[in-house]
Amino acid sequence: MEESFDVIIIGAGATGLMAAAQLASKGNRTLLLEHNRQVGRKILISGGGRCNFTNRIVLPNDFHSENLHFAKSALSRYTPQDFINLVESYKIPYYEKKLGQLFCESSAKDIVDMLLAECKKYGAEIRLGQKILSVEKVDEQFILKDFKQSFLCSNLVIATGGLPLESLGASDFGYKIAKQFGLKTTTTQPALVPFVLFEDFSILSGVSLPVEIAVADRVIADDLLFTHKGVSGPAILKASLFWNPSDSFIINFVPGIDLADLIKKMKLQRPKVGLENYLKEFVPSRLIEKFKERYSWPVKILADLTFEEIERVATQLSAFKVTPRDTEGYRKAEVTKGGVCTSELSSKTLEARKVPGLYFIGEVVDVTGLLGGYNFQWAWASAHAVGEAILPWQD
Ligand SMILES: Cc1cc2nc3c(=O)[nH]c(=O)nc-3n(C[C@H](O)[C@H](O)[C@H](O)COP(=O)(O)OP(=O)(O)OC[C@H]3O[C@@H](n4cnc5c(N)ncnc54)[C@H](O)[C@@H]3O)c2cc1C
């Protein structure tokens, strides 16, 4: 059996569903293929089940990519407000948690239902449990085959996402298609992911505190959480996006203060206070206990500390160097850093420069957002760009 469509999209996650609705709304005969038995499984678990579907402010600097300018075109043509308008048109209740992060009030399912309703409204067809075994391009047509039939289309959109959570349907299909058609991909690695450390910090497991992390050319301020295996929390997840294997980063456990300067002043103002007790005013006591033992801190009152001891303690707390053993991998990562090389794609249409009619959108592309709704905004915006680019064939 053989069926023909204007556009076929592979992958019914956030990007694929949005693209299917956008493309069908332009009058394209659109087919969306998903190998899971359910669409949008990552949307459903995202944001702790409430889906942080966008951020009020989205800037190029909120992303990692070999070319930070690449995402600008799509992001400027479909803004957070455009998606908020869509959400509001479906009367989905939402709220701002912090730092512009918008979440569903009741459930992430509201977003999946909205995208499905959009697909239905414009007549995009969705087929589930659909595994594509081969893709080839003959003349102007793409021919997709499963074990019993062929699908023909003049435009093929790859929206198969990244590698985290194979149990939810993640696959390397998109990267393989890119390679098959001669397109470069950048190195991929798990990101927005906790780190495993060489040193055992499990005694601090559960301790959380605000920190500042200097990683590569970024400084990230947010909360850090010690785990049984190492470190996690929003500051660490964000830092993982800019970290490269075997690199180090620096944690400041006392952000916003000059600890050495403060202790020197307190030597005069509160001379009888013990060093340990004074530090507990800034950092959780379990961390102080651990560092005291690790660095053999002097057991002294502030008055008795030498300037050299003060500088040493302050540096140990404000410039703690970490070289992670590894990340916790794709089982715990929220996204894949890297993907189809931006130099291979048009930033306006997301079409492969070398292969007319072939498009890559969403997480499969080397555009990866920080924690905070940026990855979904890239999904919506890149889907919209493709929706603007592909128009039905006019006789
Ligand atoms: C736990 C978790 C929480 C997250 N929370 C947030 C959040 O709150 N806010 C945010 O902005 N981002 C969040 N993210 C990231 C966000 O989910 C992704 O960046 C986004 O889903 C990417 O959309 P996508 O459509 O490109 O890929 P996906 O959503 O992964 O969709 C890809 C689809 O393609 C299908 N597929 C794969 N291979 C094939 C194949 N060979 N044939 C057919 N179908 C295939 C998959 O089954 C899947 O349905 C979170 C991620 C995780 C893992």
GROMACS .gro file of C-alpha atoms and ligand atoms in nm:
model
  448
    1MET     CA    1   0.000   0.000   0.000
    2GLU     CA    2   0.117   0.355  -0.077
    3GLU     CA    3  -0.014   0.684   0.062
    4SER     CA    4   0.081   1.041  -0.034
    5PHE     CA    5   0.095   1.357   0.178
    6ASP     CA    6   0.223   1.713   0.138
    7VAL     CA    7   0.410   1.687   0.466
    8ILE     CA    8   0.503   1.402   0.698
    9ILE     CA    9   0.631   1.480   1.046
   10ILE     CA   10   0.808   1.212   1.246
   11GLY     CA   11   0.771   1.244   1.624
   12ALA     CA   12   0.456   1.357   1.806
   13GLY     CA   13   0.616   1.538   2.097
   14ALA     CA   14   0.584   1.909   2.169
   15THR     CA   15   0.744   2.017   1.841
   16GLY     CA   16   0.578   1.760   1.615
   17LEU     CA   17   0.226   1.828   1.747
   18MET     CA   18   0.269   2.203   1.714
   19ALA     CA   19   0.414   2.169   1.363
   20ALA     CA   20   0.134   1.934   1.253
   21ALA     CA   21  -0.132   2.185   1.358
   22GLN     CA   22   0.055   2.478   1.199
   23LEU     CA   23   0.118   2.294   0.870
   24ALA     CA   24  -0.237   2.160   0.844
   25SER     CA   25  -0.374   2.510   0.915
   26LYS     CA   26  -0.202   2.628   0.593
   27GLY     CA   27  -0.390   2.363   0.395
   28ASN     CA   28  -0.112   2.103   0.375
   29ARG     CA   29  -0.220   1.739   0.377
   30THR     CA   30  -0.031   1.656   0.694
   31LEU     CA   31   0.054   1.324   0.856
   32LEU     CA   32   0.218   1.299   1.200
   33LEU     CA   33   0.383   0.964   1.282
   34GLU     CA   34   0.468   0.858   1.638
   35HIS     CA   35   0.620   0.528   1.743
   36ASN     CA   36   0.473   0.546   2.096
   37ARG     CA   37   0.110   0.454   2.158
   38GLN     CA   38   0.058   0.800   2.310
   39VAL     CA   39   0.156   1.153   2.198
   40GLY     CA   40   0.349   1.411   2.401
   41ARG     CA   41   0.477   1.184   2.678
   42LYS     CA   42   0.754   1.427   2.778
   43ILE     CA   43   0.507   1.714   2.796
   44LEU     CA   44   0.301   1.510   3.042
   45ILE     CA   45   0.589   1.461   3.287
   46SER     CA   46   0.746   1.803   3.233
   47GLY     CA   47   0.758   2.065   3.506
   48GLY     CA   48   0.669   1.804   3.768
   49GLY     CA   49   0.345   1.725   3.576
   50ARG     CA   50   0.254   2.093   3.534
   51CYS     CA   51   0.462   2.175   3.224
   52ASN     CA   52   0.669   2.492   3.237
   53PHE     CA   53   0.543   2.569   2.887
   54THR     CA   54   0.730   2.896   2.830
   55ASN     CA   55   0.907   3.186   2.995
   56ARG     CA   56   0.782   3.545   2.977
   57ILE     CA   57   1.127   3.659   2.862
   58VAL     CA   58   1.325   3.448   2.615
   59LEU     CA   59   1.666   3.573   2.498
   60PRO     CA   60   1.934   3.410   2.278
   61ASN     CA   61   2.157   3.390   2.585
   62ASP     CA   62   1.908   3.148   2.746
   63PHE     CA   63   2.028   2.881   2.501
   64HIS     CA   64   2.339   2.680   2.421
   65SER     CA   65   2.429   2.630   2.056
   66GLU     CA   66   2.739   2.640   1.838
   67ASN     CA   67   2.575   2.946   1.683
   68LEU     CA   68   2.376   3.150   1.936
   69HIS     CA   69   2.235   3.369   1.655
   70PHE     CA   70   2.069   3.073   1.481
   71ALA     CA   71   1.757   3.053   1.700
   72LYS     CA   72   1.690   3.429   1.689
   73SER     CA   73   1.488   3.426   1.367
   74ALA     CA   74   1.238   3.155   1.471
   75LEU     CA   75   1.215   3.282   1.830
   76SER     CA   76   1.139   3.637   1.716
   77ARG     CA   77   0.861   3.523   1.484
   78TYR     CA   78   0.684   3.312   1.751
   79THR     CA   79   0.718   3.472   2.092
   80PRO     CA   80   0.618   3.355   2.440
   81GLN     CA   81   0.315   3.588   2.412
   82ASP     CA   82   0.201   3.403   2.096
   83PHE     CA   83   0.197   3.075   2.289
   84ILE     CA   84   0.036   3.241   2.594
   85ASN     CA   85  -0.239   3.369   2.360
   86LEU     CA   86  -0.296   3.013   2.236
   87VAL     CA   87  -0.309   2.879   2.594
   88GLU     CA   88  -0.552   3.155   2.694
   89SER     CA   89  -0.772   3.089   2.390
   90TYR     CA   90  -0.822   2.736   2.533
   91LYS     CA   91  -0.891   2.887   2.879
   92ILE     CA   92  -0.609   2.682   3.033
   93PRO     CA   93  -0.537   2.813   3.381
   94TYR     CA   94  -0.168   2.893   3.436
   95TYR     CA   95   0.054   3.078   3.680
   96GLU     CA   96   0.400   3.231   3.702
   97LYS     CA   97   0.616   3.034   3.945
   98LYS     CA   98   0.930   3.251   3.948
   99LEU     CA   99   1.163   3.429   3.705
  100GLY     CA  100   0.896   3.442   3.432
  101GLN     CA  101   0.841   3.063   3.430
  102LEU     CA  102   0.481   2.984   3.331
  103PHE     CA  103   0.323   2.656   3.447
  104CYS     CA  104  -0.020   2.496   3.404
  105GLU     CA  105  -0.234   2.546   3.713
  106SER     CA  106  -0.381   2.197   3.702
  107SER     CA  107  -0.197   1.960   3.468
  108ALA     CA  108   0.043   1.932   3.174
  109LYS     CA  109  -0.229   1.726   3.009
  110ASP     CA  110  -0.403   2.058   2.932
  111ILE     CA  111  -0.117   2.142   2.690
  112VAL     CA  112  -0.130   1.801   2.520
  113ASP     CA  113  -0.510   1.825   2.488
  114MET     CA  114  -0.477   2.175   2.343
  115LEU     CA  115  -0.222   2.061   2.080
  116LEU     CA  116  -0.440   1.761   1.991
  117ALA     CA  117  -0.741   1.990   1.957
  118GLU     CA  118  -0.539   2.218   1.724
  119CYS     CA  119  -0.438   1.917   1.510
  120LYS     CA  120  -0.801   1.805   1.495
  121LYS     CA  121  -0.928   2.156   1.415
  122TYR     CA  122  -0.705   2.180   1.106
  123GLY     CA  123  -0.728   1.815   1.005
  124ALA     CA  124  -0.373   1.693   1.073
  125GLU     CA  125  -0.378   1.314   1.082
  126ILE     CA  126  -0.191   1.138   1.366
  127ARG     CA  127  -0.088   0.774   1.360
  128LEU     CA  128   0.045   0.609   1.673
  129GLY     CA  129   0.259   0.295   1.715
  130GLN     CA  130   0.412   0.379   1.376
  131LYS     CA  131   0.772   0.271   1.325
  132ILE     CA  132   0.950   0.392   1.011
  133LEU     CA  133   1.216   0.147   0.895
  134SER     CA  134   1.366   0.341   0.606
  135VAL     CA  135   1.368   0.687   0.451
  136GLU     CA  136   1.497   0.769   0.103
  137LYS     CA  137   1.464   1.057  -0.136
  138VAL     CA  138   1.390   0.984  -0.500
  139ASP     CA  139   1.372   1.292  -0.721
  140GLU     CA  140   1.151   1.540  -0.533
  141GLN     CA  141   0.981   1.279  -0.315
  142PHE     CA  142   1.064   1.127   0.019
  143ILE     CA  143   0.968   0.761   0.050
  144LEU     CA  144   0.916   0.627   0.401
  145LYS     CA  145   0.863   0.258   0.458
  146ASP     CA  146   0.739   0.054   0.751
  147PHE     CA  147   0.711  -0.325   0.734
  148LYS     CA  148   0.389  -0.322   0.533
  149GLN     CA  149   0.346   0.012   0.351
  150SER     CA  150   0.508   0.318   0.195
  151PHE     CA  151   0.438   0.686   0.264
  152LEU     CA  152   0.525   0.949   0.005
  153CYS     CA  153   0.571   1.319   0.074
  154SER     CA  154   0.742   1.619  -0.077
  155ASN     CA  155   0.832   1.761   0.266
  156LEU     CA  156   0.967   1.559   0.558
  157VAL     CA  157   0.993   1.714   0.905
  158ILE     CA  158   1.205   1.542   1.168
  159ALA     CA  159   1.079   1.619   1.520
  160THR     CA  160   1.208   1.312   1.704
  161GLY     CA  161   1.365   1.506   1.993
  162GLY     CA  162   1.675   1.415   2.191
  163LEU     CA  163   1.809   1.119   2.384
  164PRO     CA  164   1.684   1.152   2.744
  165LEU     CA  165   1.438   0.892   2.871
  166GLU     CA  166   1.434   0.606   2.623
  167SER     CA  167   1.150   0.463   2.832
  168LEU     CA  168   0.933   0.752   2.706
  169GLY     CA  169   1.021   0.694   2.339
  170ALA     CA  170   1.347   0.889   2.297
  171SER     CA  171   1.558   0.766   2.006
  172ASP     CA  172   1.856   0.862   1.791
  173PHE     CA  173   1.639   0.847   1.478
  174GLY     CA  174   1.678   1.218   1.397
  175TYR     CA  175   2.058   1.212   1.420
  176LYS     CA  176   2.069   0.900   1.200
  177ILE     CA  177   1.853   1.065   0.934
  178ALA     CA  178   2.081   1.371   0.944
  179LYS     CA  179   2.386   1.150   0.891
  180GLN     CA  180   2.215   0.950   0.617
  181PHE     CA  181   2.158   1.273   0.422
  182GLY     CA  182   2.512   1.394   0.481
  183LEU     CA  183   2.435   1.657   0.746
  184LYS     CA  184   2.680   1.716   1.031
  185THR     CA  185   2.577   1.676   1.394
  186THR     CA  186   2.763   1.823   1.692
  187THR     CA  187   2.872   1.608   1.984
  188THR     CA  188   2.570   1.521   2.196
  189GLN     CA  189   2.569   1.492   2.576
  190PRO     CA  190   2.309   1.482   2.855
  191ALA     CA  191   2.224   1.829   2.988
  192LEU     CA  192   2.003   1.983   3.256
  193VAL     CA  193   2.127   1.686   3.454
  194PRO     CA  194   2.274   1.623   3.802
  195PHE     CA  195   2.646   1.553   3.846
  196VAL     CA  196   2.815   1.252   4.004
  197LEU     CA  197   3.123   1.357   4.205
  198PHE     CA  198   3.446   1.170   4.283
  199GLU     CA  199   3.434   1.274   4.647
  200ASP     CA  200   3.168   1.132   4.878
  201PHE     CA  201   2.936   1.414   4.985
  202SER     CA  202   2.648   1.178   5.072
  203ILE     CA  203   2.655   1.300   5.433
  204LEU     CA  204   2.519   1.629   5.292
  205SER     CA  205   2.243   1.459   5.091
  206GLY     CA  206   1.928   1.676   5.112
  207VAL     CA  207   2.113   1.998   5.198
  208SER     CA  208   2.007   2.282   4.969
  209LEU     CA  209   2.138   2.638   4.949
  210PRO     CA  210   2.164   2.933   4.709
  211VAL     CA  211   2.496   2.939   4.524
  212GLU     CA  212   2.671   3.103   4.231
  213ILE     CA  213   2.843   2.874   3.981
  214ALA     CA  214   3.111   2.988   3.736
  215VAL     CA  215   3.115   2.745   3.444
  216ALA     CA  216   3.278   2.808   3.106
  217ASP     CA  217   3.198   3.174   3.032
  218ARG     CA  218   2.877   3.179   3.242
  219VAL     CA  219   2.791   3.265   3.600
  220ILE     CA  220   2.474   3.095   3.724
  221ALA     CA  221   2.291   3.197   4.042
  222ASP     CA  222   2.031   2.957   4.179
  223ASP     CA  223   1.985   2.679   4.436
  224LEU     CA  224   2.213   2.376   4.470
  225LEU     CA  225   2.107   2.045   4.624
  226PHE     CA  226   2.347   1.778   4.753
  227THR     CA  227   2.242   1.423   4.656
  228HIS     CA  228   2.366   1.074   4.746
  229LYS     CA  229   2.577   1.069   4.429
  230GLY     CA  230   2.685   1.433   4.404
  231VAL     CA  231   2.505   1.758   4.328
  232SER     CA  232   2.178   1.862   4.167
  233GLY     CA  233   1.923   2.147   4.197
  234PRO     CA  234   1.847   2.421   3.944
  235ALA     CA  235   2.194   2.585   3.963
  236ILE     CA  236   2.364   2.254   3.883
  237LEU     CA  237   2.116   2.154   3.610
  238LYS     CA  238   2.174   2.490   3.441
  239ALA     CA  239   2.553   2.461   3.483
  240SER     CA  240   2.546   2.119   3.315
  241LEU     CA  241   2.437   2.286   2.990
  242PHE     CA  242   2.767   2.475   2.966
  243TRP     CA  243   2.993   2.202   3.110
  244ASN     CA  244   3.211   1.980   2.894
  245PRO     CA  245   3.336   1.640   3.013
  246SER     CA  246   3.652   1.659   3.229
  247ASP     CA  247   3.608   2.039   3.279
  248SER     CA  248   3.586   2.194   3.627
  249PHE     CA  249   3.357   2.462   3.760
  250ILE     CA  250   3.365   2.685   4.066
  251ILE     CA  251   3.091   2.701   4.331
  252ASN     CA  252   3.047   3.006   4.552
  253PHE     CA  253   2.853   2.891   4.861
  254VAL     CA  254   2.834   3.248   4.993
  255PRO     CA  255   2.714   3.447   4.691
  256GLY     CA  256   2.670   3.821   4.718
  257ILE     CA  257   2.901   3.871   5.015
  258ASP     CA  258   3.273   3.924   5.062
  259LEU     CA  259   3.320   3.669   5.340
  260ALA     CA  260   3.685   3.748   5.415
  261ASP     CA  261   3.605   4.117   5.450
  262LEU     CA  262   3.307   4.045   5.676
  263ILE     CA  263   3.501   3.813   5.908
  264LYS     CA  264   3.779   4.073   5.937
  265LYS     CA  265   3.518   4.334   6.046
  266MET     CA  266   3.354   4.087   6.287
  267LYS     CA  267   3.692   4.018   6.452
  268LEU     CA  268   3.646   4.363   6.607
  269GLN     CA  269   3.267   4.377   6.642
  270ARG     CA  270   3.198   4.020   6.767
  271PRO     CA  271   3.540   3.894   6.875
  272LYS     CA  272   3.412   3.618   7.108
  273VAL     CA  273   3.199   3.439   6.844
  274GLY     CA  274   3.342   3.106   6.727
  275LEU     CA  275   3.431   3.079   6.355
  276GLU     CA  276   3.201   2.781   6.305
  277ASN     CA  277   2.902   2.953   6.468
  278TYR     CA  278   2.959   3.267   6.265
  279LEU     CA  279   2.972   3.077   5.935
  280LYS     CA  280   2.644   2.901   6.021
  281GLU     CA  281   2.477   3.242   5.975
  282PHE     CA  282   2.548   3.208   5.601
  283VAL     CA  283   2.569   2.837   5.517
  284PRO     CA  284   2.382   2.526   5.645
  285SER     CA  285   2.554   2.372   5.948
  286ARG     CA  286   2.600   2.031   5.781
  287LEU     CA  287   2.808   2.194   5.510
  288ILE     CA  288   3.016   2.374   5.773
  289GLU     CA  289   3.076   2.041   5.956
  290LYS     CA  290   3.188   1.875   5.632
  291PHE     CA  291   3.419   2.159   5.529
  292LYS     CA  292   3.561   2.195   5.881
  293GLU     CA  293   3.670   1.832   5.869
  294ARG     CA  294   3.778   1.838   5.503
  295TYR     CA  295   4.000   2.145   5.542
  296SER     CA  296   4.093   2.107   5.913
  297TRP     CA  297   3.957   2.452   5.991
  298PRO     CA  298   4.095   2.617   6.306
  299VAL     CA  299   3.867   2.583   6.611
  300LYS     CA  300   3.896   2.946   6.721
  301ILE     CA  301   3.695   3.252   6.812
  302LEU     CA  302   3.700   3.529   6.549
  303ALA     CA  303   3.940   3.742   6.755
  304ASP     CA  304   4.209   3.472   6.737
  305LEU     CA  305   4.194   3.411   6.362
  306THR     CA  306   4.491   3.526   6.156
  307PHE     CA  307   4.425   3.717   5.832
  308GLU     CA  308   4.573   3.421   5.644
  309GLU     CA  309   4.328   3.177   5.809
  310ILE     CA  310   4.038   3.411   5.728
  311GLU     CA  311   4.139   3.433   5.359
  312ARG     CA  312   4.179   3.055   5.339
  313VAL     CA  313   3.835   2.974   5.489
  314ALA     CA  314   3.666   3.242   5.277
  315THR     CA  315   3.824   3.109   4.956
  316GLN     CA  316   3.731   2.750   5.040
  317LEU     CA  317   3.365   2.854   5.072
  318SER     CA  318   3.351   3.104   4.789
  319ALA     CA  319   3.564   2.932   4.523
  320PHE     CA  320   3.508   2.559   4.569
  321LYS     CA  321   3.648   2.382   4.260
  322VAL     CA  322   3.454   2.080   4.135
  323THR     CA  323   3.561   1.838   3.863
  324PRO     CA  324   3.265   1.604   3.824
  325ARG     CA  325   3.324   1.235   3.758
  326ASP     CA  326   3.029   1.237   3.518
  327THR     CA  327   2.667   1.339   3.480
  328GLU     CA  328   2.381   1.111   3.584
  329GLY     CA  329   2.326   1.043   3.212
  330TYR     CA  330   2.027   1.034   2.983
  331ARG     CA  331   1.812   0.853   3.242
  332LYS     CA  332   1.811   1.173   3.453
  333ALA     CA  333   1.875   1.444   3.191
  334GLU     CA  334   1.599   1.678   3.072
  335VAL     CA  335   1.757   1.751   2.736
  336THR     CA  336   2.032   1.666   2.490
  337LYS     CA  337   2.299   1.930   2.441
  338GLY     CA  338   2.401   1.938   2.075
  339GLY     CA  339   2.233   1.786   1.772
  340VAL     CA  340   2.194   1.863   1.404
  341CYS     CA  341   2.447   2.134   1.319
  342THR     CA  342   2.288   2.475   1.279
  343SER     CA  343   2.519   2.546   0.985
  344GLU     CA  344   2.334   2.271   0.794
  345LEU     CA  345   1.994   2.439   0.834
  346SER     CA  346   1.829   2.763   0.728
  347SER     CA  347   1.762   2.967   1.043
  348LYS     CA  348   1.447   3.104   0.880
  349THR     CA  349   1.283   2.779   0.769
  350LEU     CA  350   1.480   2.501   0.947
  351GLU     CA  351   1.519   2.332   0.608
  352ALA     CA  352   1.841   2.140   0.538
  353ARG     CA  353   2.048   2.351   0.298
  354LYS     CA  354   2.171   2.043   0.109
  355VAL     CA  355   1.841   1.853   0.103
  356PRO     CA  356   1.541   2.057  -0.014
  357GLY     CA  357   1.222   1.944   0.157
  358LEU     CA  358   1.395   1.799   0.465
  359TYR     CA  359   1.344   1.991   0.793
  360PHE     CA  360   1.470   1.944   1.151
  361ILE     CA  361   1.289   2.112   1.442
  362GLY     CA  362   1.288   2.105   1.822
  363GLU     CA  363   1.538   1.931   2.045
  364VAL     CA  364   1.702   1.731   1.764
  365VAL     CA  365   1.867   2.057   1.650
  366ASP     CA  366   2.178   2.196   1.822
  367VAL     CA  367   1.974   2.456   2.014
  368THR     CA  368   1.932   2.371   2.382
  369GLY     CA  369   1.763   2.594   2.636
  370LEU     CA  370   1.825   2.653   3.003
  371LEU     CA  371   1.585   2.533   3.270
  372GLY     CA  372   1.280   2.760   3.282
  373GLY     CA  373   1.051   2.691   2.985
  374TYR     CA  374   1.304   2.780   2.715
  375ASN     CA  375   1.313   2.433   2.557
  376PHE     CA  376   0.939   2.430   2.499
  377GLN     CA  377   0.953   2.784   2.360
  378TRP     CA  378   1.215   2.661   2.110
  379ALA     CA  379   0.985   2.368   2.028
  380TRP     CA  380   0.687   2.599   1.958
  381ALA     CA  381   0.895   2.856   1.768
  382SER     CA  382   1.082   2.610   1.546
  383ALA     CA  383   0.752   2.430   1.470
  384HIS     CA  384   0.596   2.763   1.377
  385ALA     CA  385   0.890   2.848   1.146
  386VAL     CA  386   0.836   2.525   0.954
  387GLY     CA  387   0.463   2.597   0.948
  388GLU     CA  388   0.535   2.928   0.775
  389ALA     CA  389   0.785   2.775   0.534
  390ILE     CA  390   0.590   2.486   0.383
  391LEU     CA  391   0.291   2.581   0.174
  392PRO     CA  392   0.065   2.342  -0.014
  393TRP     CA  393   0.140   2.274  -0.377
  394GLN     CA  394  -0.059   2.513  -0.604
  395ASP     CA  395  -0.157   2.383  -0.946
  396LIG     C1  396   1.163   1.520   3.300
  396LIG     C2  397   1.163   1.632   3.201
  396LIG     C3  398   1.103   1.754   3.234
  396LIG     C4  399   1.107   1.861   3.145
  396LIG     N1  400   1.043   1.976   3.179
  396LIG     C5  401   1.047   2.081   3.092
  396LIG     C6  402   0.976   2.201   3.123
  396LIG     O1  403   0.903   2.210   3.223
  396LIG     N2  404   0.990   2.307   3.036
  396LIG     C7  405   1.064   2.297   2.920
  396LIG     O2  406   1.071   2.396   2.845
  396LIG     N3  407   1.125   2.182   2.886
  396LIG     C8  408   1.117   2.075   2.968
  396LIG     N4  409   1.179   1.956   2.934
  396LIG     C9  410   1.243   1.948   2.800
  396LIG    C10  411   1.134   1.929   2.695
  396LIG     O3  412   1.050   1.823   2.735
  396LIG    C11  413   1.194   1.895   2.559
  396LIG     O4  414   1.294   1.988   2.525
  396LIG    C12  415   1.085   1.895   2.453
  396LIG     O5  416   0.991   1.794   2.484
  396LIG    C13  417   1.144   1.871   2.315
  396LIG     O6  418   1.038   1.857   2.225
  396LIG     P1  419   1.056   1.767   2.094
  396LIG     O7  420   0.920   1.757   2.035
  396LIG     O8  421   1.167   1.819   2.015
  396LIG     O9  422   1.099   1.625   2.151
  396LIG     P2  423   1.010   1.522   2.234
  396LIG    O10  424   0.911   1.595   2.318
  396LIG    O11  425   1.106   1.432   2.301
  396LIG    O12  426   0.927   1.445   2.124
  396LIG    C14  427   0.988   1.357   2.032
  396LIG    C15  428   0.884   1.255   1.992
  396LIG    O13  429   0.937   1.177   1.887
  396LIG    C16  430   0.906   1.041   1.912
  396LIG     N5  431   1.003   0.958   1.840
  396LIG    C17  432   1.134   0.941   1.866
  396LIG     N6  433   1.190   0.858   1.776
  396LIG    C18  434   1.090   0.823   1.690
  396LIG    C19  435   1.085   0.739   1.577
  396LIG     N7  436   1.193   0.674   1.533
  396LIG     N8  437   0.967   0.723   1.513
  396LIG    C20  438   0.854   0.787   1.557
  396LIG     N9  439   0.854   0.868   1.665
  396LIG    C21  440   0.971   0.886   1.730
  396LIG    C22  441   0.913   1.028   2.062
  396LIG    O14  442   0.843   0.916   2.109
  396LIG    C23  443   0.849   1.160   2.104
  396LIG    O15  444   0.708   1.148   2.112
  396LIG    C24  445   1.173   1.847   3.020
  396LIG    C25  446   1.230   1.724   2.985
  396LIG    C26  447   1.225   1.617   3.073
  396LIG    C27  448   1.287   1.486   3.032
   0.00000   0.00000   0.00000
